[in-house]
Each structure stands twice: as C-alpha cells, then as structure tokens.
C-alpha cells in the first residue's frame, strides 16, 4: 500500500470557521490531489499539485484553498466552512499524473 | 470534453453469479482507463487499469475488464462473485496531462 495518511480522520466544525485538512505521503510522488466524495456525484477534484508550490484548480474549487510547501505534505483549507462542504475528503498521489492514483483513507467532515 | 458514464447506480446479484458493471467514456484522444473499488468506510483501491496493449485487462480479486475502442466502453466483469465483493466500484478516465475523471459509481450488492 502506498504510504498516504490523512489527518484528522473525522472533524465536526461550525459554519463560518476555517478548517485545514492534511495529507502526508512517504512515496515522494510528484502529484497530489484533493477530492470530495458525495452521494450521486462520485469523486470530484477540488485542487491538485504537480510539484512543490505548484497547484491548480479542479472542478469544485470555490471555497477551498491549498498549499504545498514540501513534497510530502498537501494541505486543504476551507476558508469559511459551510454546510455544503460536509463531505468525505480524499487525498491521492501519483508518480506521473496520468497514471495510477493512490488514495488515502479519507477525512469525514461535518459542518453544522 | 472527456467524461465517464457508469450506467448502473446499483447492481444486485446473488453469490456465485457472474456480474458486469458497465462504463462508457467519451474522449477524442487516446485514453488510460481505470477501475477502482471502495469498501465501506475505506479509501479507493486500484482494481485494474488499461494503458495500452492487450484490450483484456486482468485485475485483483478475479476481476477483468475489456477495452472496446469502437464502443468507447470499459466494462468490468467477474465470472463468479463472492459476498466480499460487495462494495462501490468507480470507473475513471485520464485527462491529459495529469488528471482523472471519475464516474458516479456502481454499488455492487452480493446476496447469499
């Protein structure tokens, strides 16, 4: 199994508060991704990174920001959490970007 | 634009019966195709992938898929399912240069 961890694994927060989720890898893969999973929508890409300090938006990036200051860590921040951001968030990594992505265990976020 | 369609949101099947989960994609360029499996409360695991070469791809747990370029399909099959195959299955297609698009998922429910 690829070495990917996500923290926290579960989070309950209130509307309007900032939230940061962390993804950590030990594989030295260049690419890192953040997805959200919602019933009926499958996985949707929020943001991704193709190198340290190199990031780009996905299809559902509004209300989210990311940072990658070192290869192994990719942070996802909800600037002001809303109930619509209640979801399961997955991090993934990939060596080349176009080939296999390996997924972390997920973070369940509930925004009240 | 590239897209992925999983035609069945749920597939119920009895144990030891064969199963086919359908996936169609749209793309004007060559593609890489993937099937992932998600067991309850877990992340996604790669089941199999097609990058090039033989159109019949074998994966883990006895699953296989056939790439059909003329029908733009990548259906997943297993000749005899087990209770432990109960999970959600996601088809995905690569977007050059560095992203995947996922289908909305098919929930396979195996009954004894």
PDB file of C-alpha atoms in Angstrom:
ATOM      1  CA  UNK A   1       0.000   0.000   0.000  1.00  0.00           C
ATOM      2  CA  UNK A   2       1.144   3.498  -0.820  1.00  0.00           C
ATOM      3  CA  UNK A   3       2.153   5.476   2.249  1.00  0.00           C
ATOM      4  CA  UNK A   4      -0.566   8.098   2.482  1.00  0.00           C
ATOM      5  CA  UNK A   5      -2.092   9.412   5.666  1.00  0.00           C
ATOM      6  CA  UNK A   6      -4.788  11.986   6.207  1.00  0.00           C
ATOM      7  CA  UNK A   7      -5.486  13.982   9.336  1.00  0.00           C
ATOM      8  CA  UNK A   8      -7.805  14.393  11.025  1.00  0.00           C
ATOM      9  CA  UNK A   9      -9.850  11.339  10.082  1.00  0.00           C
ATOM     10  CA  UNK A  10     -13.040  12.874  11.466  1.00  0.00           C
ATOM     11  CA  UNK A  11     -13.921  16.503  12.109  1.00  0.00           C
ATOM     12  CA  UNK A  12     -17.026  18.319  13.277  1.00  0.00           C
ATOM     13  CA  UNK A  13     -16.997  22.076  12.934  1.00  0.00           C
ATOM     14  CA  UNK A  14     -19.347  25.024  12.811  1.00  0.00           C
ATOM     15  CA  UNK A  15     -20.361  27.152   9.874  1.00  0.00           C
ATOM     16  CA  UNK A  16     -18.000  30.055   9.299  1.00  0.00           C
ATOM     17  CA  UNK A  17     -14.924  28.534  10.908  1.00  0.00           C
ATOM     18  CA  UNK A  18     -11.737  27.784   8.951  1.00  0.00           C
ATOM     19  CA  UNK A  19     -10.717  24.134   8.642  1.00  0.00           C
ATOM     20  CA  UNK A  20      -7.444  22.626   7.447  1.00  0.00           C
ATOM     21  CA  UNK A  21      -7.040  19.022   6.336  1.00  0.00           C
ATOM     22  CA  UNK A  22      -3.624  17.475   5.910  1.00  0.00           C
ATOM     23  CA  UNK A  23      -2.384  14.850   3.512  1.00  0.00           C
ATOM     24  CA  UNK A  24       1.037  13.316   4.083  1.00  0.00           C
ATOM     25  CA  UNK A  25       2.871  10.913   1.770  1.00  0.00           C
ATOM     26  CA  UNK A  26       6.059   8.925   2.137  1.00  0.00           C
ATOM     27  CA  UNK A  27       6.311   7.887  -1.537  1.00  0.00           C
ATOM     28  CA  UNK A  28       7.978  11.020  -2.931  1.00  0.00           C
ATOM     29  CA  UNK A  29       5.327  11.224  -5.670  1.00  0.00           C
ATOM     30  CA  UNK A  30       5.211  14.456  -7.622  1.00  0.00           C
ATOM     31  CA  UNK A  31       1.440  14.786  -7.915  1.00  0.00           C
ATOM     32  CA  UNK A  32      -1.048  15.186  -5.069  1.00  0.00           C
ATOM     33  CA  UNK A  33      -4.806  15.637  -5.337  1.00  0.00           C
ATOM     34  CA  UNK A  34      -7.752  16.559  -3.127  1.00  0.00           C
ATOM     35  CA  UNK A  35     -11.189  15.149  -3.940  1.00  0.00           C
ATOM     36  CA  UNK A  36     -14.541  15.277  -2.264  1.00  0.00           C
ATOM     37  CA  UNK A  37     -16.969  12.368  -2.380  1.00  0.00           C
ATOM     38  CA  UNK A  38     -20.714  12.934  -2.211  1.00  0.00           C
ATOM     39  CA  UNK A  39     -23.588  10.527  -2.929  1.00  0.00           C
ATOM     40  CA  UNK A  40     -24.580  10.612  -6.588  1.00  0.00           C
ATOM     41  CA  UNK A  41     -21.509  12.601  -7.611  1.00  0.00           C
ATOM     42  CA  UNK A  42     -18.676  10.137  -7.324  1.00  0.00           C
ATOM     43  CA  UNK A  43     -15.343  11.829  -6.716  1.00  0.00           C
ATOM     44  CA  UNK A  44     -14.843  15.410  -7.770  1.00  0.00           C
ATOM     45  CA  UNK A  45     -11.473  17.111  -7.964  1.00  0.00           C
ATOM     46  CA  UNK A  46     -11.028  20.166  -5.733  1.00  0.00           C
ATOM     47  CA  UNK A  47      -7.390  21.117  -6.260  1.00  0.00           C
ATOM     48  CA  UNK A  48      -4.216  19.359  -7.194  1.00  0.00           C
ATOM     49  CA  UNK A  49      -0.476  19.913  -7.084  1.00  0.00           C
ATOM     50  CA  UNK A  50       2.129  18.984  -9.650  1.00  0.00           C
ATOM     51  CA  UNK A  51       5.112  19.982  -7.541  1.00  0.00           C
ATOM     52  CA  UNK A  52       6.175  21.993  -4.524  1.00  0.00           C
ATOM     53  CA  UNK A  53       4.352  25.327  -4.621  1.00  0.00           C
ATOM     54  CA  UNK A  54       2.719  24.363  -7.950  1.00  0.00           C
ATOM     55  CA  UNK A  55      -1.045  23.964  -7.680  1.00  0.00           C
ATOM     56  CA  UNK A  56      -4.093  24.223  -9.900  1.00  0.00           C
ATOM     57  CA  UNK A  57      -7.853  24.219  -9.534  1.00  0.00           C
ATOM     58  CA  UNK A  58     -10.197  21.336 -10.118  1.00  0.00           C
ATOM     59  CA  UNK A  59     -13.886  21.359 -10.947  1.00  0.00           C
ATOM     60  CA  UNK A  60     -15.169  22.277  -7.451  1.00  0.00           C
ATOM     61  CA  UNK A  61     -12.533  24.661  -6.097  1.00  0.00           C
ATOM     62  CA  UNK A  62     -14.750  27.502  -4.849  1.00  0.00           C
ATOM     63  CA  UNK A  63     -14.385  27.973  -1.091  1.00  0.00           C
ATOM     64  CA  UNK A  64     -11.192  25.904  -0.903  1.00  0.00           C
ATOM     65  CA  UNK A  65      -7.503  26.746  -0.994  1.00  0.00           C
ATOM     66  CA  UNK A  66      -4.420  24.544  -0.933  1.00  0.00           C
ATOM     67  CA  UNK A  67      -0.746  24.770  -0.152  1.00  0.00           C
ATOM     68  CA  UNK A  68       2.236  22.545  -0.737  1.00  0.00           C
ATOM     69  CA  UNK A  69       5.459  23.783   0.841  1.00  0.00           C
ATOM     70  CA  UNK A  70       7.214  20.402   0.700  1.00  0.00           C
ATOM     71  CA  UNK A  71       6.882  17.263  -1.384  1.00  0.00           C
ATOM     72  CA  UNK A  72       5.297  15.149   1.318  1.00  0.00           C
ATOM     73  CA  UNK A  73       2.536  17.460   2.546  1.00  0.00           C
ATOM     74  CA  UNK A  74      -0.531  18.877   0.811  1.00  0.00           C
ATOM     75  CA  UNK A  75      -2.929  20.984   2.851  1.00  0.00           C
ATOM     76  CA  UNK A  76      -6.555  21.715   2.030  1.00  0.00           C
ATOM     77  CA  UNK A  77      -8.159  24.718   3.731  1.00  0.00           C
ATOM     78  CA  UNK A  78     -11.821  25.563   3.880  1.00  0.00           C
ATOM     79  CA  UNK A  79     -11.607  29.291   4.367  1.00  0.00           C
ATOM     80  CA  UNK A  80     -15.051  29.646   5.964  1.00  0.00           C
ATOM     81  CA  UNK A  81     -16.806  26.312   6.236  1.00  0.00           C
ATOM     82  CA  UNK A  82     -20.390  25.961   5.005  1.00  0.00           C
ATOM     83  CA  UNK A  83     -22.867  23.109   5.390  1.00  0.00           C
ATOM     84  CA  UNK A  84     -22.478  22.328   1.676  1.00  0.00           C
ATOM     85  CA  UNK A  85     -18.880  21.369   2.404  1.00  0.00           C
ATOM     86  CA  UNK A  86     -19.988  18.477   4.592  1.00  0.00           C
ATOM     87  CA  UNK A  87     -18.432  15.575   2.743  1.00  0.00           C
ATOM     88  CA  UNK A  88     -15.768  12.899   2.736  1.00  0.00           C
ATOM     89  CA  UNK A  89     -12.437  14.251   1.547  1.00  0.00           C
ATOM     90  CA  UNK A  90      -9.830  12.044  -0.088  1.00  0.00           C
ATOM     91  CA  UNK A  91      -6.234  12.754  -0.865  1.00  0.00           C
ATOM     92  CA  UNK A  92      -4.490  10.915  -3.688  1.00  0.00           C
ATOM     93  CA  UNK A  93      -0.952  10.768  -5.010  1.00  0.00           C
ATOM     94  CA  UNK A  94       0.510   9.866  -8.379  1.00  0.00           C
ATOM     95  CA  UNK A  95       4.025   9.490  -9.674  1.00  0.00           C
ATOM     96  CA  UNK A  96       3.389  10.811 -13.180  1.00  0.00           C
ATOM     97  CA  UNK A  97      -0.028  12.435 -13.020  1.00  0.00           C
ATOM     98  CA  UNK A  98      -1.653  10.495 -15.810  1.00  0.00           C
ATOM     99  CA  UNK A  99      -1.239   7.033 -14.412  1.00  0.00           C
ATOM    100  CA  UNK A 100      -2.385   5.345 -11.243  1.00  0.00           C
ATOM    101  CA  UNK A 101      -3.547   7.459  -8.346  1.00  0.00           C
ATOM    102  CA  UNK A 102      -3.249   6.011  -4.852  1.00  0.00           C
ATOM    103  CA  UNK A 103      -5.756   7.135  -2.279  1.00  0.00           C
ATOM    104  CA  UNK A 104      -5.612   7.929   1.399  1.00  0.00           C
ATOM    105  CA  UNK A 105      -8.180   6.665   3.937  1.00  0.00           C
ATOM    106  CA  UNK A 106     -10.317   9.820   3.809  1.00  0.00           C
ATOM    107  CA  UNK A 107     -11.493  12.515   6.219  1.00  0.00           C
ATOM    108  CA  UNK A 108     -15.138  12.780   7.193  1.00  0.00           C
ATOM    109  CA  UNK A 109     -16.079  16.417   7.709  1.00  0.00           C
ATOM    110  CA  UNK A 110     -19.375  17.551   9.179  1.00  0.00           C
ATOM    111  CA  UNK A 111     -20.170  21.270   9.113  1.00  0.00           C
ATOM    112  CA  UNK A 112     -23.002  22.220  11.450  1.00  0.00           C
TER     113      UNK A 112
ATOM    114  CA  UNK B   1     -14.587  17.256 -23.221  1.00  0.00           C
ATOM    115  CA  UNK B   2     -13.885  13.909 -21.651  1.00  0.00           C
ATOM    116  CA  UNK B   3     -16.488  12.237 -19.463  1.00  0.00           C
ATOM    117  CA  UNK B   4     -17.296   8.910 -17.848  1.00  0.00           C
ATOM    118  CA  UNK B   5     -20.719   7.312 -17.536  1.00  0.00           C
ATOM    119  CA  UNK B   6     -21.482   4.405 -15.264  1.00  0.00           C
ATOM    120  CA  UNK B   7     -24.834   3.230 -16.450  1.00  0.00           C
ATOM    121  CA  UNK B   8     -25.979   1.441 -13.306  1.00  0.00           C
ATOM    122  CA  UNK B   9     -26.012   3.062  -9.894  1.00  0.00           C
ATOM    123  CA  UNK B  10     -26.776  -0.251  -8.177  1.00  0.00           C
ATOM    124  CA  UNK B  11     -26.311  -3.873  -9.212  1.00  0.00           C
ATOM    125  CA  UNK B  12     -27.793  -6.607  -7.006  1.00  0.00           C
ATOM    126  CA  UNK B  13     -26.546 -10.133  -7.643  1.00  0.00           C
ATOM    127  CA  UNK B  14     -26.545 -13.484  -5.902  1.00  0.00           C
ATOM    128  CA  UNK B  15     -23.343 -15.065  -4.698  1.00  0.00           C
ATOM    129  CA  UNK B  16     -21.525 -17.190  -7.309  1.00  0.00           C
ATOM    130  CA  UNK B  17     -23.383 -15.487 -10.170  1.00  0.00           C
ATOM    131  CA  UNK B  18     -21.499 -13.569 -12.876  1.00  0.00           C
ATOM    132  CA  UNK B  19     -21.577  -9.787 -12.904  1.00  0.00           C
ATOM    133  CA  UNK B  20     -20.852  -6.998 -15.353  1.00  0.00           C
ATOM    134  CA  UNK B  21     -20.505  -3.351 -14.336  1.00  0.00           C
ATOM    135  CA  UNK B  22     -20.766  -1.011 -17.278  1.00  0.00           C
ATOM    136  CA  UNK B  23     -18.617   2.007 -18.031  1.00  0.00           C
ATOM    137  CA  UNK B  24     -18.632   4.231 -21.104  1.00  0.00           C
ATOM    138  CA  UNK B  25     -16.358   7.147 -21.746  1.00  0.00           C
ATOM    139  CA  UNK B  26     -16.121   9.966 -24.218  1.00  0.00           C
ATOM    140  CA  UNK B  27     -12.799  11.207 -25.470  1.00  0.00           C
ATOM    141  CA  UNK B  28     -11.331  12.436 -28.709  1.00  0.00           C
ATOM    142  CA  UNK B  29      -7.820  11.299 -27.827  1.00  0.00           C
ATOM    143  CA  UNK B  30      -6.207   8.130 -26.587  1.00  0.00           C
ATOM    144  CA  UNK B  31      -7.104   7.323 -23.016  1.00  0.00           C
ATOM    145  CA  UNK B  32      -5.963   5.497 -19.962  1.00  0.00           C
ATOM    146  CA  UNK B  33      -8.803   3.749 -18.122  1.00  0.00           C
ATOM    147  CA  UNK B  34      -9.124   2.569 -14.546  1.00  0.00           C
ATOM    148  CA  UNK B  35     -11.445   0.691 -12.235  1.00  0.00           C
ATOM    149  CA  UNK B  36     -11.265   1.359  -8.513  1.00  0.00           C
ATOM    150  CA  UNK B  37     -13.079  -0.384  -5.659  1.00  0.00           C
ATOM    151  CA  UNK B  38     -14.163   1.210  -2.406  1.00  0.00           C
ATOM    152  CA  UNK B  39     -15.121  -0.963   0.548  1.00  0.00           C
ATOM    153  CA  UNK B  40     -17.281   0.628   3.260  1.00  0.00           C
ATOM    154  CA  UNK B  41     -15.543   3.400   5.192  1.00  0.00           C
ATOM    155  CA  UNK B  42     -12.313   2.993   3.252  1.00  0.00           C
ATOM    156  CA  UNK B  43     -10.408   4.776   0.524  1.00  0.00           C
ATOM    157  CA  UNK B  44     -10.277   3.694  -3.106  1.00  0.00           C
ATOM    158  CA  UNK B  45      -8.097   0.806  -4.225  1.00  0.00           C
ATOM    159  CA  UNK B  46      -6.964   0.202  -7.772  1.00  0.00           C
ATOM    160  CA  UNK B  47      -8.671  -2.867  -9.239  1.00  0.00           C
ATOM    161  CA  UNK B  48      -7.168  -2.753 -12.723  1.00  0.00           C
ATOM    162  CA  UNK B  49      -6.050  -0.372 -15.438  1.00  0.00           C
ATOM    163  CA  UNK B  50      -5.686  -0.132 -19.187  1.00  0.00           C
ATOM    164  CA  UNK B  51      -2.793   1.911 -20.503  1.00  0.00           C
ATOM    165  CA  UNK B  52      -2.024   0.212 -23.810  1.00  0.00           C
ATOM    166  CA  UNK B  53      -1.556  -3.226 -25.360  1.00  0.00           C
ATOM    167  CA  UNK B  54      -3.971  -6.090 -24.817  1.00  0.00           C
ATOM    168  CA  UNK B  55      -7.561  -4.931 -24.599  1.00  0.00           C
ATOM    169  CA  UNK B  56      -8.402  -7.563 -21.969  1.00  0.00           C
ATOM    170  CA  UNK B  57      -7.054  -6.485 -18.635  1.00  0.00           C
ATOM    171  CA  UNK B  58      -6.944  -8.688 -15.560  1.00  0.00           C
ATOM    172  CA  UNK B  59      -7.021  -7.216 -12.089  1.00  0.00           C
ATOM    173  CA  UNK B  60      -7.110  -8.239  -8.474  1.00  0.00           C
ATOM    174  CA  UNK B  61      -9.751 -10.472  -6.865  1.00  0.00           C
ATOM    175  CA  UNK B  62     -10.623 -12.222 -10.155  1.00  0.00           C
ATOM    176  CA  UNK B  63     -11.952  -9.134 -11.931  1.00  0.00           C
ATOM    177  CA  UNK B  64     -11.237  -8.325 -15.551  1.00  0.00           C
ATOM    178  CA  UNK B  65     -12.214  -5.574 -17.977  1.00  0.00           C
ATOM    179  CA  UNK B  66     -12.213  -5.212 -21.728  1.00  0.00           C
ATOM    180  CA  UNK B  67     -11.302  -2.015 -23.512  1.00  0.00           C
ATOM    181  CA  UNK B  68     -13.510  -1.549 -26.574  1.00  0.00           C
ATOM    182  CA  UNK B  69     -12.396   1.467 -28.542  1.00  0.00           C
ATOM    183  CA  UNK B  70     -15.196   1.347 -31.129  1.00  0.00           C
ATOM    184  CA  UNK B  71     -17.868   1.304 -28.425  1.00  0.00           C
ATOM    185  CA  UNK B  72     -15.877   3.561 -26.072  1.00  0.00           C
ATOM    186  CA  UNK B  73     -16.515   1.139 -23.248  1.00  0.00           C
ATOM    187  CA  UNK B  74     -14.524  -0.420 -20.436  1.00  0.00           C
ATOM    188  CA  UNK B  75     -16.887  -2.856 -18.736  1.00  0.00           C
ATOM    189  CA  UNK B  76     -15.833  -4.713 -15.609  1.00  0.00           C
ATOM    190  CA  UNK B  77     -16.645  -8.418 -15.233  1.00  0.00           C
ATOM    191  CA  UNK B  78     -16.299 -11.249 -12.786  1.00  0.00           C
ATOM    192  CA  UNK B  79     -17.479 -14.786 -13.573  1.00  0.00           C
ATOM    193  CA  UNK B  80     -18.465 -15.668 -10.008  1.00  0.00           C
ATOM    194  CA  UNK B  81     -18.911 -13.089  -7.257  1.00  0.00           C
ATOM    195  CA  UNK B  82     -18.463 -13.523  -3.545  1.00  0.00           C
ATOM    196  CA  UNK B  83     -20.107 -11.807  -0.607  1.00  0.00           C
ATOM    197  CA  UNK B  84     -16.825  -9.975  -0.009  1.00  0.00           C
ATOM    198  CA  UNK B  85     -17.143  -8.262  -3.422  1.00  0.00           C
ATOM    199  CA  UNK B  86     -19.909  -6.087  -2.007  1.00  0.00           C
ATOM    200  CA  UNK B  87     -18.526  -2.574  -2.479  1.00  0.00           C
ATOM    201  CA  UNK B  88     -18.745   0.513  -4.652  1.00  0.00           C
ATOM    202  CA  UNK B  89     -16.897   0.461  -7.956  1.00  0.00           C
ATOM    203  CA  UNK B  90     -15.665   3.520  -9.810  1.00  0.00           C
ATOM    204  CA  UNK B  91     -14.580   3.810 -13.413  1.00  0.00           C
ATOM    205  CA  UNK B  92     -12.137   6.605 -14.275  1.00  0.00           C
ATOM    206  CA  UNK B  93     -10.537   8.038 -17.407  1.00  0.00           C
ATOM    207  CA  UNK B  94      -7.345  10.045 -17.595  1.00  0.00           C
ATOM    208  CA  UNK B  95      -7.328  13.611 -18.792  1.00  0.00           C
ATOM    209  CA  UNK B  96      -4.060  14.652 -20.376  1.00  0.00           C
ATOM    210  CA  UNK B  97      -1.724  15.589 -18.865  1.00  0.00           C
ATOM    211  CA  UNK B  98      -2.375  14.905 -15.228  1.00  0.00           C
ATOM    212  CA  UNK B  99      -5.953  14.373 -14.018  1.00  0.00           C
ATOM    213  CA  UNK B 100      -8.595  11.671 -13.772  1.00  0.00           C
ATOM    214  CA  UNK B 101     -12.337  11.982 -14.217  1.00  0.00           C
ATOM    215  CA  UNK B 102     -14.415   9.556 -12.198  1.00  0.00           C
ATOM    216  CA  UNK B 103     -17.824   8.122 -12.888  1.00  0.00           C
ATOM    217  CA  UNK B 104     -20.540   8.387 -10.269  1.00  0.00           C
ATOM    218  CA  UNK B 105     -20.004   4.831  -9.074  1.00  0.00           C
ATOM    219  CA  UNK B 106     -21.860   1.500  -9.098  1.00  0.00           C
ATOM    220  CA  UNK B 107     -22.816  -0.133  -5.849  1.00  0.00           C
ATOM    221  CA  UNK B 108     -22.485  -3.911  -6.129  1.00  0.00           C
ATOM    222  CA  UNK B 109     -24.562  -5.777  -3.575  1.00  0.00           C
ATOM    223  CA  UNK B 110     -23.956  -9.515  -3.370  1.00  0.00           C
ATOM    224  CA  UNK B 111     -26.655 -11.594  -1.675  1.00  0.00           C
ATOM    225  CA  UNK B 112     -26.203 -15.084  -0.232  1.00  0.00           C
TER     226      UNK B 112
END
